[in-house]
XYZ file of C-alpha atoms in Angstrom:
614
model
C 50.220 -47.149 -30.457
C 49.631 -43.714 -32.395
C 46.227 -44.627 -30.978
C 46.917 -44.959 -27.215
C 49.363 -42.133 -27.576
C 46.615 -39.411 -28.975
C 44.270 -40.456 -26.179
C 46.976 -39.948 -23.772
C 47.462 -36.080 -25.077
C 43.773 -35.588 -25.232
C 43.049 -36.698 -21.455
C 46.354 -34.786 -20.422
C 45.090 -31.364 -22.096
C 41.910 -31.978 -20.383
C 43.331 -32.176 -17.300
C 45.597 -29.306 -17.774
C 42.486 -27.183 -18.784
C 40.479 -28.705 -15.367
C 43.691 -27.846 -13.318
C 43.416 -24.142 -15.117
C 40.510 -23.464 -14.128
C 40.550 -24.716 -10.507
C 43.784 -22.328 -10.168
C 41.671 -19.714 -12.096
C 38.726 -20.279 -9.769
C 36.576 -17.944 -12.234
C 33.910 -17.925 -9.738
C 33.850 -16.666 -6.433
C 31.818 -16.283 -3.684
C 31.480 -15.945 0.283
C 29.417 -18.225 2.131
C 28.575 -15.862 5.762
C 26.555 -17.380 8.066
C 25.043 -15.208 10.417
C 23.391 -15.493 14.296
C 21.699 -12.431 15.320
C 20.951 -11.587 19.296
C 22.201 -9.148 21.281
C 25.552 -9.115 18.702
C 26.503 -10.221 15.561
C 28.227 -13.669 15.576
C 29.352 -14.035 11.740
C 31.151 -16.614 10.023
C 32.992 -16.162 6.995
C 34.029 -19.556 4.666
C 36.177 -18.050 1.973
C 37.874 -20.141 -0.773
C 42.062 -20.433 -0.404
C 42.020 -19.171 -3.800
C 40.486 -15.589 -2.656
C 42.793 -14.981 -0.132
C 46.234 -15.299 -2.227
C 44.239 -13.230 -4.648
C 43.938 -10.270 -2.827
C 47.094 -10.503 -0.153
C 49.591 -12.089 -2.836
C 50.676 -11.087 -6.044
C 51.889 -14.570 -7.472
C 53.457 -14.739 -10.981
C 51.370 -17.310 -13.297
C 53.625 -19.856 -13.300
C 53.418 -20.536 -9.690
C 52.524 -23.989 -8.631
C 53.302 -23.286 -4.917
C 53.261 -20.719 -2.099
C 55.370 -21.632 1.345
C 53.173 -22.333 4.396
C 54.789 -19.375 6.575
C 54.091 -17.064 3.631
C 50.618 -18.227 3.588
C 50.434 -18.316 7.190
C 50.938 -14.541 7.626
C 48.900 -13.438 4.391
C 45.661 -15.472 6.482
C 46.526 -12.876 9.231
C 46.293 -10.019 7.143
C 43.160 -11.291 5.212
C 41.280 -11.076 8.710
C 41.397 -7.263 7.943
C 40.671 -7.400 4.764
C 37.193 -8.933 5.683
C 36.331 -6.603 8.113
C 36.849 -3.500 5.304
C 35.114 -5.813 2.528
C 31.285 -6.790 4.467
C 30.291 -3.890 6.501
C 27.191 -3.850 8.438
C 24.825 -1.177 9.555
C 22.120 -1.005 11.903
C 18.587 0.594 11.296
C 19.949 3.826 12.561
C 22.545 3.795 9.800
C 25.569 3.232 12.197
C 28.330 0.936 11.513
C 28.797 -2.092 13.718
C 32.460 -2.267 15.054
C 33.862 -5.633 14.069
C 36.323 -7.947 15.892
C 38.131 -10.927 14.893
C 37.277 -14.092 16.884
C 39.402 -16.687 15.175
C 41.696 -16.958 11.967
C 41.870 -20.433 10.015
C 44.964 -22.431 11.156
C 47.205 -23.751 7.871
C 48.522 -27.324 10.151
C 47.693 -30.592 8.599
C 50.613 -32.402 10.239
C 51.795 -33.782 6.711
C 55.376 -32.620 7.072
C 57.627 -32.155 10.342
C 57.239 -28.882 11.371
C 53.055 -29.546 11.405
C 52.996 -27.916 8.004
C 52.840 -28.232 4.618
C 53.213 -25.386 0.953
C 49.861 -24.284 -0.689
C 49.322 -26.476 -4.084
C 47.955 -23.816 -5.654
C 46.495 -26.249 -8.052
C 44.757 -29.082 -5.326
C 44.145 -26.399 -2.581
C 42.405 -23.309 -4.304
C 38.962 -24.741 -3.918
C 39.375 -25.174 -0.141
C 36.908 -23.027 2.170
C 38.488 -21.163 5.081
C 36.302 -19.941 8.254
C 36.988 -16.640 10.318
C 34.452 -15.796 12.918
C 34.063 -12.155 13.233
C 32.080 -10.264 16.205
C 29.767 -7.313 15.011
C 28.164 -5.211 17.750
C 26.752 -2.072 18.190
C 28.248 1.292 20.323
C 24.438 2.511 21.068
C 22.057 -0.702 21.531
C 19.306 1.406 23.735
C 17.281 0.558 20.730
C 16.317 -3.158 19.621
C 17.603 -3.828 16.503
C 15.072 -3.972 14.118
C 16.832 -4.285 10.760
C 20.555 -5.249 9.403
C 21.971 -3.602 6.274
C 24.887 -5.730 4.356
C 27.412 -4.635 2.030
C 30.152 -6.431 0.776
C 33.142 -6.022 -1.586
C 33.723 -9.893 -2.272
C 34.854 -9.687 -5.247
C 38.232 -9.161 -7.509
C 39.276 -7.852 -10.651
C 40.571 -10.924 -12.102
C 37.681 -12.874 -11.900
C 35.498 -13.467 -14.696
C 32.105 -13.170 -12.899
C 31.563 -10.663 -9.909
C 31.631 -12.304 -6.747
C 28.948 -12.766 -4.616
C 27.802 -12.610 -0.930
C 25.478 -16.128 0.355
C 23.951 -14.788 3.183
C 22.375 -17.151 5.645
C 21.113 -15.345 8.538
C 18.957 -16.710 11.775
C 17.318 -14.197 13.889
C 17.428 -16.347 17.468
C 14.624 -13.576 18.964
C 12.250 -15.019 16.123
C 13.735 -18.300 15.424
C 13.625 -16.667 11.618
C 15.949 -17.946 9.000
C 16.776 -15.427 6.526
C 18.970 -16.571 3.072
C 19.765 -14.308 -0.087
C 22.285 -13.985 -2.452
C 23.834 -10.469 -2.738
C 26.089 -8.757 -5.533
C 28.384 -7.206 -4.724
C 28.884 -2.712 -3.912
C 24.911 -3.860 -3.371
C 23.510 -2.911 0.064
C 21.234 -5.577 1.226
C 18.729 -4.982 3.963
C 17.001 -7.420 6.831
C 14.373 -6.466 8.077
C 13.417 -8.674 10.882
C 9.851 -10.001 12.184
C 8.145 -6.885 14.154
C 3.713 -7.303 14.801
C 3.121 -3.861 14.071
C 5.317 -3.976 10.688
C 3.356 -4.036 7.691
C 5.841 -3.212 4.946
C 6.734 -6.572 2.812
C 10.185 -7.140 3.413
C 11.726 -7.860 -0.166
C 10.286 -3.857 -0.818
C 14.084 -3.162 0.863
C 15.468 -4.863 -2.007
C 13.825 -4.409 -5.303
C 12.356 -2.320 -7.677
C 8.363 -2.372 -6.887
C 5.391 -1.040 -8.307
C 1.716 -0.900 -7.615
C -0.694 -0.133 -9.909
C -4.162 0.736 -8.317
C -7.226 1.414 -10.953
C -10.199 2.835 -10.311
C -13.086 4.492 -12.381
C -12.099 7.696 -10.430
C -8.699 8.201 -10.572
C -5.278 5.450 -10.919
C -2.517 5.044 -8.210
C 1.338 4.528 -9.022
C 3.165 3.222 -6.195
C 6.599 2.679 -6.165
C 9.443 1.638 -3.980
C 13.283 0.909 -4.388
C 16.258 1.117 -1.725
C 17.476 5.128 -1.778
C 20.907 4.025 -2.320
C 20.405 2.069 -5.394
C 18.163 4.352 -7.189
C 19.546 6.352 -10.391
C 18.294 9.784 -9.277
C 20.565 9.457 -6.435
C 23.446 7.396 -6.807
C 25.670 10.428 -7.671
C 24.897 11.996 -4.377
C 27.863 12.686 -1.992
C 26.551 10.823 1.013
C 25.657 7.669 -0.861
C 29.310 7.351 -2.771
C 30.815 7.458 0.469
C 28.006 5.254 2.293
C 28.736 2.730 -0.988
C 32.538 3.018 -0.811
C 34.874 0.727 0.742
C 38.136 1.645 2.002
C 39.872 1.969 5.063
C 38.386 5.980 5.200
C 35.045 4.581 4.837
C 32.302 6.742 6.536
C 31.544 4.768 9.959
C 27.959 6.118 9.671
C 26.143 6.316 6.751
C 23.780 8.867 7.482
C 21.462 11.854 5.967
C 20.797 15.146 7.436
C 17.636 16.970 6.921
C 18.582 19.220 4.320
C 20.673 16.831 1.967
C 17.554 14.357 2.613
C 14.835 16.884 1.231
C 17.387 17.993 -1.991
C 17.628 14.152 -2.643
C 13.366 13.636 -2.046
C 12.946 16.535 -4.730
C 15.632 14.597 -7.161
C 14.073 11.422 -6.784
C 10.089 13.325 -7.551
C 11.762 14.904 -10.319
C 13.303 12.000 -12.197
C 9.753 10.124 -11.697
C 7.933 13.010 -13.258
C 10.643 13.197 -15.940
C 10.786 9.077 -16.747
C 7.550 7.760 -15.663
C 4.901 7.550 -18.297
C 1.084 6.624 -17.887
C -1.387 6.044 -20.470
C -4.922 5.678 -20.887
C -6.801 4.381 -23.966
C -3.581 5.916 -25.658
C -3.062 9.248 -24.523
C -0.652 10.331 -22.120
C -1.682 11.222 -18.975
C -0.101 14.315 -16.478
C 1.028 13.068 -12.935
C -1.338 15.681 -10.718
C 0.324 14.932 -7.554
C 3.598 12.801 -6.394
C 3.884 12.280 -2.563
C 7.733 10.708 -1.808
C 8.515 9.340 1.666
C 11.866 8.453 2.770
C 11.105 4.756 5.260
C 14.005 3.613 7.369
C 14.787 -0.173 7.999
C 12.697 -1.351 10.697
C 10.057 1.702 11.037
C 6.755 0.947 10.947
C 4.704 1.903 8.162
C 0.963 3.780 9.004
C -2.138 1.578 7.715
C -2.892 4.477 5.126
C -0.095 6.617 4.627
C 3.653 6.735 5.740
C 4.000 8.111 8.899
C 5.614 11.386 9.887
C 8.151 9.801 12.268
C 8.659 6.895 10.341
C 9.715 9.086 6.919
C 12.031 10.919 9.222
C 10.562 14.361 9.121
C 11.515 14.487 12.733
C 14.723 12.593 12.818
C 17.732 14.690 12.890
C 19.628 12.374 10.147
C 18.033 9.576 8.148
C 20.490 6.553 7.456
C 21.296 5.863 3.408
C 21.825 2.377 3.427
C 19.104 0.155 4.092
C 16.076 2.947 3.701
C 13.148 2.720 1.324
C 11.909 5.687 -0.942
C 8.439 5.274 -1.670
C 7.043 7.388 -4.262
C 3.009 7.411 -4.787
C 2.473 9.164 -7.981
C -1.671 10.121 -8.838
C -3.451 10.323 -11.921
C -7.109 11.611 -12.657
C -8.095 10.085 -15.756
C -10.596 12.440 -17.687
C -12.814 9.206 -19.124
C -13.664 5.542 -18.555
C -10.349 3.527 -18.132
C -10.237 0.603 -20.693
C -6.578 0.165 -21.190
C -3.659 1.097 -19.383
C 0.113 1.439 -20.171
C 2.859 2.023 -17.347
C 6.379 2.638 -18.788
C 9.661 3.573 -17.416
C 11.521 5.244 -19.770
C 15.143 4.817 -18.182
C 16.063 2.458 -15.602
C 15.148 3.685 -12.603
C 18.414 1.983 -10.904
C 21.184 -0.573 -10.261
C 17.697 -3.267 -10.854
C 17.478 -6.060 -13.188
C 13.938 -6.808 -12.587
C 10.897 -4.828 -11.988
C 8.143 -6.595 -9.577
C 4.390 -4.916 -10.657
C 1.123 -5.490 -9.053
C -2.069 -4.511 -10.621
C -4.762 -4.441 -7.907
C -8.530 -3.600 -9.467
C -11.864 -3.912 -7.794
C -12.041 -7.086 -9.504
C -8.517 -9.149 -9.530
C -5.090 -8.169 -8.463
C -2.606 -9.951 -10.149
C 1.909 -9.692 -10.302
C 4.481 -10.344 -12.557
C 7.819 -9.936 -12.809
C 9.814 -7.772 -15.757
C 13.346 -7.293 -16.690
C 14.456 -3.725 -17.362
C 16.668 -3.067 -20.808
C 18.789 -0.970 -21.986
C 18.506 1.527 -25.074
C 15.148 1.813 -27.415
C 12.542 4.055 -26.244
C 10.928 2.453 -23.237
C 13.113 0.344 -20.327
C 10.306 -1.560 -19.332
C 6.403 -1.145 -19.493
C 3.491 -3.343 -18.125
C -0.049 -3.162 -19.866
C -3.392 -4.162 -18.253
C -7.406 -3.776 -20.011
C -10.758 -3.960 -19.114
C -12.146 -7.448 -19.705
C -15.474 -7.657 -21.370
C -18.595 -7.784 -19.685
C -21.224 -10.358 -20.636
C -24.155 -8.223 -20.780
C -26.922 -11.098 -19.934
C -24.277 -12.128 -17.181
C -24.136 -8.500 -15.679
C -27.690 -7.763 -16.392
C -28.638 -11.238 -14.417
C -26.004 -10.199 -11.690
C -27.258 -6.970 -10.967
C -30.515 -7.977 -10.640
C -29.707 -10.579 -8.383
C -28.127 -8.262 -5.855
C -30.733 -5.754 -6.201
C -32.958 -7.166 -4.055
C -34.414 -4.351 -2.466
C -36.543 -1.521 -3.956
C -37.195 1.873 -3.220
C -41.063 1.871 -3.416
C -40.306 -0.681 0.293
C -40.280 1.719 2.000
C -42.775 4.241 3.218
C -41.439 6.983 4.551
C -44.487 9.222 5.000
C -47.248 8.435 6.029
C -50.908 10.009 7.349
C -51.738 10.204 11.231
C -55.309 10.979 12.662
C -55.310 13.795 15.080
C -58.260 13.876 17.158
C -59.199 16.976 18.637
C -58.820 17.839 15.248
C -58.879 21.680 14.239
C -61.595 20.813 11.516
C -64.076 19.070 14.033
C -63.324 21.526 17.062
C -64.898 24.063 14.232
C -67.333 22.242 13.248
C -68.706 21.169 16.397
C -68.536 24.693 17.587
C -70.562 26.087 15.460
C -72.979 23.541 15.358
C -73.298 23.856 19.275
C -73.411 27.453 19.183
C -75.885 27.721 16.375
C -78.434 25.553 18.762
C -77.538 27.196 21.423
C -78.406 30.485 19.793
C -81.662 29.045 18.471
C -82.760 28.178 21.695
C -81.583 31.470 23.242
C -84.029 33.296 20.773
C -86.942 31.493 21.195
C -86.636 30.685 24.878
C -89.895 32.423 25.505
C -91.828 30.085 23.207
C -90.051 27.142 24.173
C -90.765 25.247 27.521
C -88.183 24.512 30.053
C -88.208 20.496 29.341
C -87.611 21.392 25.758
C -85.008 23.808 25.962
C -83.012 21.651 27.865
C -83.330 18.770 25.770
C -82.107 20.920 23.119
C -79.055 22.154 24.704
C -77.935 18.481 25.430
C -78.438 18.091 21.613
C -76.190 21.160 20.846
C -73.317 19.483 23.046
C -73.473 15.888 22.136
C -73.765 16.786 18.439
C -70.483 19.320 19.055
C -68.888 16.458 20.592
C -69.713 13.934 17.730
C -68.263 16.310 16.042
C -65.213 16.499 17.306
C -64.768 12.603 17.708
C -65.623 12.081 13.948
C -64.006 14.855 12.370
C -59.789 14.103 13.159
C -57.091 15.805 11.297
C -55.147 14.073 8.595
C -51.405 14.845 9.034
C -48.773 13.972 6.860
C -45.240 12.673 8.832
C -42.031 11.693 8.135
C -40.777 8.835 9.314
C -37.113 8.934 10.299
C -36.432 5.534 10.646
C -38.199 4.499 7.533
C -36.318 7.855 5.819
C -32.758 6.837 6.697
C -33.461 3.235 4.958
C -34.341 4.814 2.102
C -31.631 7.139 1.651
C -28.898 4.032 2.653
C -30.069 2.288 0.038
C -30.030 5.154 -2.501
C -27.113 6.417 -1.784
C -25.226 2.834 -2.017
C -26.856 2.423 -5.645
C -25.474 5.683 -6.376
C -21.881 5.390 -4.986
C -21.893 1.499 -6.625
C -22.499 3.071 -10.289
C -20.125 5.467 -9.668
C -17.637 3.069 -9.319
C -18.300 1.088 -12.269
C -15.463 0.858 -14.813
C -18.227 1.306 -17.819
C -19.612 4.644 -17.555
C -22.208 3.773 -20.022
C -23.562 1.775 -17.206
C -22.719 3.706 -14.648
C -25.293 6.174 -16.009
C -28.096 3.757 -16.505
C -28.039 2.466 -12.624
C -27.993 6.414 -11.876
C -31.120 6.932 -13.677
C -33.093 4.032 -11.841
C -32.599 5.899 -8.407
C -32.171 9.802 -10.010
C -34.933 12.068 -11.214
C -34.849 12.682 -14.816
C -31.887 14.601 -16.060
C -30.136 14.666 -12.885
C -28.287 11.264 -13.766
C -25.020 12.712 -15.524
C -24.382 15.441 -13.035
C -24.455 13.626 -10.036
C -21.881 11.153 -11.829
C -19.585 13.844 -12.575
C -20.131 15.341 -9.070
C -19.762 12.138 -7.196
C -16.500 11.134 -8.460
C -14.792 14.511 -8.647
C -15.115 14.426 -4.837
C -13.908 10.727 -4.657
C -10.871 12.170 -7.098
C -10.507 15.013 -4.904
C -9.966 12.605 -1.981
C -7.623 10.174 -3.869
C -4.445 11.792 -3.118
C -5.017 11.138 0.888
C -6.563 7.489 0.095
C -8.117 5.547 -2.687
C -11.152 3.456 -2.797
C -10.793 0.381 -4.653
C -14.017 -1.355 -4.062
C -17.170 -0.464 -1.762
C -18.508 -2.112 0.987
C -21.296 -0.425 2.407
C -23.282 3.201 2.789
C -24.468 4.285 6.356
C -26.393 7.132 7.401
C -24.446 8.745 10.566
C -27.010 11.464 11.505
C -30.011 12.183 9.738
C -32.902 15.064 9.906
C -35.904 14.382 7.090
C -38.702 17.043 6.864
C -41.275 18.524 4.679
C -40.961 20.383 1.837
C -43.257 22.796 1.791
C -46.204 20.399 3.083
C -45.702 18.368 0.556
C -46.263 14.718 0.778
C -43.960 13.605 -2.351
C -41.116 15.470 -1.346
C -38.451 15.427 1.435
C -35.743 17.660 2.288
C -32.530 15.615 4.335
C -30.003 16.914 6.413
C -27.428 14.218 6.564
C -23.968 12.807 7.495
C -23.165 9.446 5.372
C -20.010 7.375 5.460
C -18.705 5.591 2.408
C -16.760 2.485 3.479
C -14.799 0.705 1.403
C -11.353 -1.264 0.523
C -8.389 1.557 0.383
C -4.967 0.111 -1.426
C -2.147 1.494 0.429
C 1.743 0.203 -0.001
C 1.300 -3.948 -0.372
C -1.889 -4.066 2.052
C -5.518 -3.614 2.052
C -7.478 -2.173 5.142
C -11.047 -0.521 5.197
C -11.021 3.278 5.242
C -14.394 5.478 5.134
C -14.716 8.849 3.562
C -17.010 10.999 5.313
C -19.681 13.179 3.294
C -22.374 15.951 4.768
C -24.816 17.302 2.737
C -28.625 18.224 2.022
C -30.617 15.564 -0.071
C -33.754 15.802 -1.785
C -36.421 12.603 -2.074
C -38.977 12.736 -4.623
C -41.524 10.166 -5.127
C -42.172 9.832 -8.794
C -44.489 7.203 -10.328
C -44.768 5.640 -6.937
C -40.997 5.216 -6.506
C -38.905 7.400 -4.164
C -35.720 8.928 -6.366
C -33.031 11.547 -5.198
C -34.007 15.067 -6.699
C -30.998 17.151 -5.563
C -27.861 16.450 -3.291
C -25.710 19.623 -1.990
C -22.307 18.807 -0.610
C -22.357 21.333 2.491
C -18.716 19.968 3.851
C -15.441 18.837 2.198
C -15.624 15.177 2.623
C -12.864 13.275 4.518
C -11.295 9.924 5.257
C -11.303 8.537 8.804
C -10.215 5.147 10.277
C -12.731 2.192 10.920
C -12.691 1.616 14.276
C -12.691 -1.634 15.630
C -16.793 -1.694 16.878
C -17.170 -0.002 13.202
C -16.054 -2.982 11.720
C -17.702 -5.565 13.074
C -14.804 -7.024 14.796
């Protein structure tokens, strides 16, 4: 009997503790389910338990709550929703909200068609309200959604949280996330000429692009959320929820610029790059402010879409991108990025490391306290020499002593046998002149056919040799020069680098075309950033001479350099544009570059379709 009677009191304390913590309901959250056309059609399924918390103040031993009571505190929760999930369009305005239905509390189990609220068996239950959100100004198409939401409660143990389950009915898109709350949360729906990735609205991202000539940091986090700005006056009140809530949340150009120059500072400040262990100085940070739903340039962010010519710039939903440069001095072998603080309200960091070779992601959570927040490493791998060696001379197929591009050309009249047979005709000529007394008619005659045939004979045996350059022949040459050149310079191993120079370089000449070469591909990595080559083209070319001389040739030429460029989550080919005077020497039978002047800054341009090969 003791028996029985302890088993009893343990299964009643368990149940006591289960129907605790169903009337606690420690967790919370919002299921809103979401249609998107030419308005907002949302529907709300909110436990029982959520509603007395916030329109009731019930004492704890409650079991109870009357069904009129109830009744009206359903009506009033209807406003309640509409203050706690606020929704803005790309433009930053509020949608205005209406109430399409409130939850009925009729079950028919007593006989007024109503029953109390067990606070116990009924806390758990869901309870829909279908709310209306449209816009004032829909001239535009609505491109993007931003969500925030105050679904949550101080007496829960766990802040509450927002499942979002969207469909976009122009796309036929299904979009689902979970969202904390005080969070804005942006959509960014399906648009062709959108290139942006859409969880960039989000998160925290980075993109680490490494080259031999300089390294790339791009990041990008939702304005509101980051650190440098969450103190600003326009994002409290864009964050804050409350019956005076601003019903646009919305940037002019002057607080926009103040909050661009916080946001460059605190990367400067907290943003550390090294390589092979020594700290490296940012040379140039470029920060663009990207509403929800613009459309984002194939190389750089454009003007309109940063919203240098907007009047006002919304706050919720728009993306700061910051693309921070560094010009390494040497080789890059190893590589450290580092936030020192945490850049915002982010738990994880999402990196990319894109190289000519691999691009690879992870995922890293940012801590608190100690000296970094988070930092992300990446290193050269190690070349097999008889595997690069064997490489390299499998894909240099072609050699410079191919190619001939001068060659000799017979001139007939030629200046040399015009001479010669002149004066061979007019020395006969004169000898028969001076003895035409002596000599008879038949003679002199024969004689002066002699003089001309021999003058001719002359002529036809005696041609010029000319030395000419070929063009076509010359603009071969100096492709494939040039592309050896530009494909050591962009070799990680400078070591290397130099010994590929020196096979298409006269002597000594090696190291300071290295150095010049990639100082003007640094100088042209803050507009765009070559990550691997793809070709080198001769655009116009003019080969001469120099100074008659057969084993040199002086080249006025425009080249393009077209590669892969790295620009905010995509890859597209760019070409940088280079004039300049280059020497040819031919040395030991093999033609080598001698000299090459830069005579214009060099510049990027797009690939054009035809340019491409599409």
């Amino acid at each position: 009997m003791p028996c029985h009677f302890r088993d009893c009191a343990i299964f009643g304390l368990m149940l006591l503790l289960m129907t605790a913590s169903v009337h606690a309901h420690p967790v919370s959250y919002t299921d809103a389910w979401v249609k998107v056309s030419d308005v907002v059609e949302v529907r709300l399924n909110v436990f029982l338990d959520d509603v007395l918390r916030h329109q009731l103040d019930l004492p704890e031993d409650q079991t109870t709550v009357d069904a009129d009571i109830f009744r009206a505190a359903l009506k009033q929760h209807a406003a309640t929703l509409q203050t706690q999930l606020r929704i803005f369009d790309q433009n930053g305005h509020r949608l205005r909200s209406t109430v399409r239905s409130v939850p009925e509390w009729d079950d028919g189990s007593s006989d007024d068609g109503a029953r109390d609220v067990n606070l116990s068996a009924d806390s758990s239950l869901k309870l829909s309200w279908q709310i209306e959100y449209a816009r004032e100004d829909d001239d535009q198409p609505l491109a993007a959604l931003c969500f925030v939401h105050n679904f949550t409660h101080r007496d829960l143990t766990e802040p509450g949280e927002l499942r979002l389950h969207l469909q976009h009915q122009p796309s036929r898109r299904r979009f689902d996330s979970v969202i904390p709350p005080n969070r804005p949360h942006t959509v960014v729906f399906p648009n062709t000429s959108q290139q942006l990735n859409y969880s960039a609205f989000n998160s925290a991202s980075s993109r680490l692009v490494i080259t031999p000539v300089a390294i790339v940091h791009e990041f990008t986090a939702p304005l509101s959320l980051l650190g440098a700005v969450s103190e600003s006056e326009a994002v409290v009140n864009a964050l804050a929820h409350s019956d005076e809530a601003a019903d646009d949340s919305t940037l002019d150009k002057s607080t926009a610029t103040e909050l661009q120059q916080q946001v460059a500072a605190w990367m400067r400040a907290n943003v550390r790059l090294t390589v092979d262990g020594q700290t490296q100085d940012c040379s140039d940070v470029q920060l663009q402010l990207v509403p929800p739903g613009s459309t984002m340039e194939d190389d750089l962010v454009a003007a309109e879409s940063s919203g240098s010519e907007r009047d006002v710039l919304p706050v919720l939903g728009t993306l700061a991108a910051i693309r921070m440069l560094y010009r390494p001095s040497v080789s890059v072998q190893d590589v450290e990025l580092s936030f020192q603080k945490r850049p915002g309200a982010f738990d994880e960091w999402n990196v990319e490391i894109i190289t000519d070779a691999a691009q690879t992601a992870q995922n890293l959570p940012f801590v608190e306290g100690g000296e970094q927040s988070a930092a992300v490493s990446w290193s050269a791998e190690p070349v097999d020499a008889q595997k690069s060696v064997a490489a390299e001379s499998a894909v240099e197929l072609e050699r410079p002593d191919q190619w001939k591009p001068v060659s000799s050309e017979q001139h007939r009249p030629g200046i040399r046998g015009a001479v010669v047979g002149f004066l061979t005709t007019t020395a006969i000529f004169g000898m028969v002149f001076c003895n035409r007394r002596v000599l008879s008619r038949r003679l002199a005659m024969l004689l002066f056919v002699v003089g001309l045939v021999t003058g001719g004979v002359c002529l036809a045996t005696m041609p010029d040799r000319v030395d000419v350059v070929d063009q076509a022949e010359t603009r071969a040459l100096a492709d494939h020069l040039l592309e050896q050149v530009y494909t050591a310079v962009l070799k990680q191993d400078e070591h290397k680098a130099l010994d590929r120079l020196s096979e298409v370089l006269d002597a000594g000449l090696a190291e300071q075309v290295f150095l010049d070469t990639r100082e003007t591909l640094s100088a042209t990595s803050s507009e765009a950033l070559l990550v691997s080559l793809e070709s080198v083209e001769i655009d116009q070319l003019e080969a001469v001479e120099f100074d008659q001389r057969p084993d040199l040739i002086n080249v006025q030429a425009t080249w393009r350099v077209r590669g892969t460029v790295y620009h905010w989550g995509h890859n597209h080919v760019r070409q940088l544009v280079l004039c300049g005077n280059i020497a040819l020497k031919r040395v030991e039978g093999n033609w080598k570059i001698s000299s090459i002047v830069q005579t214009q800054p060099a510049r990027f341009e797009a690939v054009t379709t035809e340019a491409a090969g599409v």
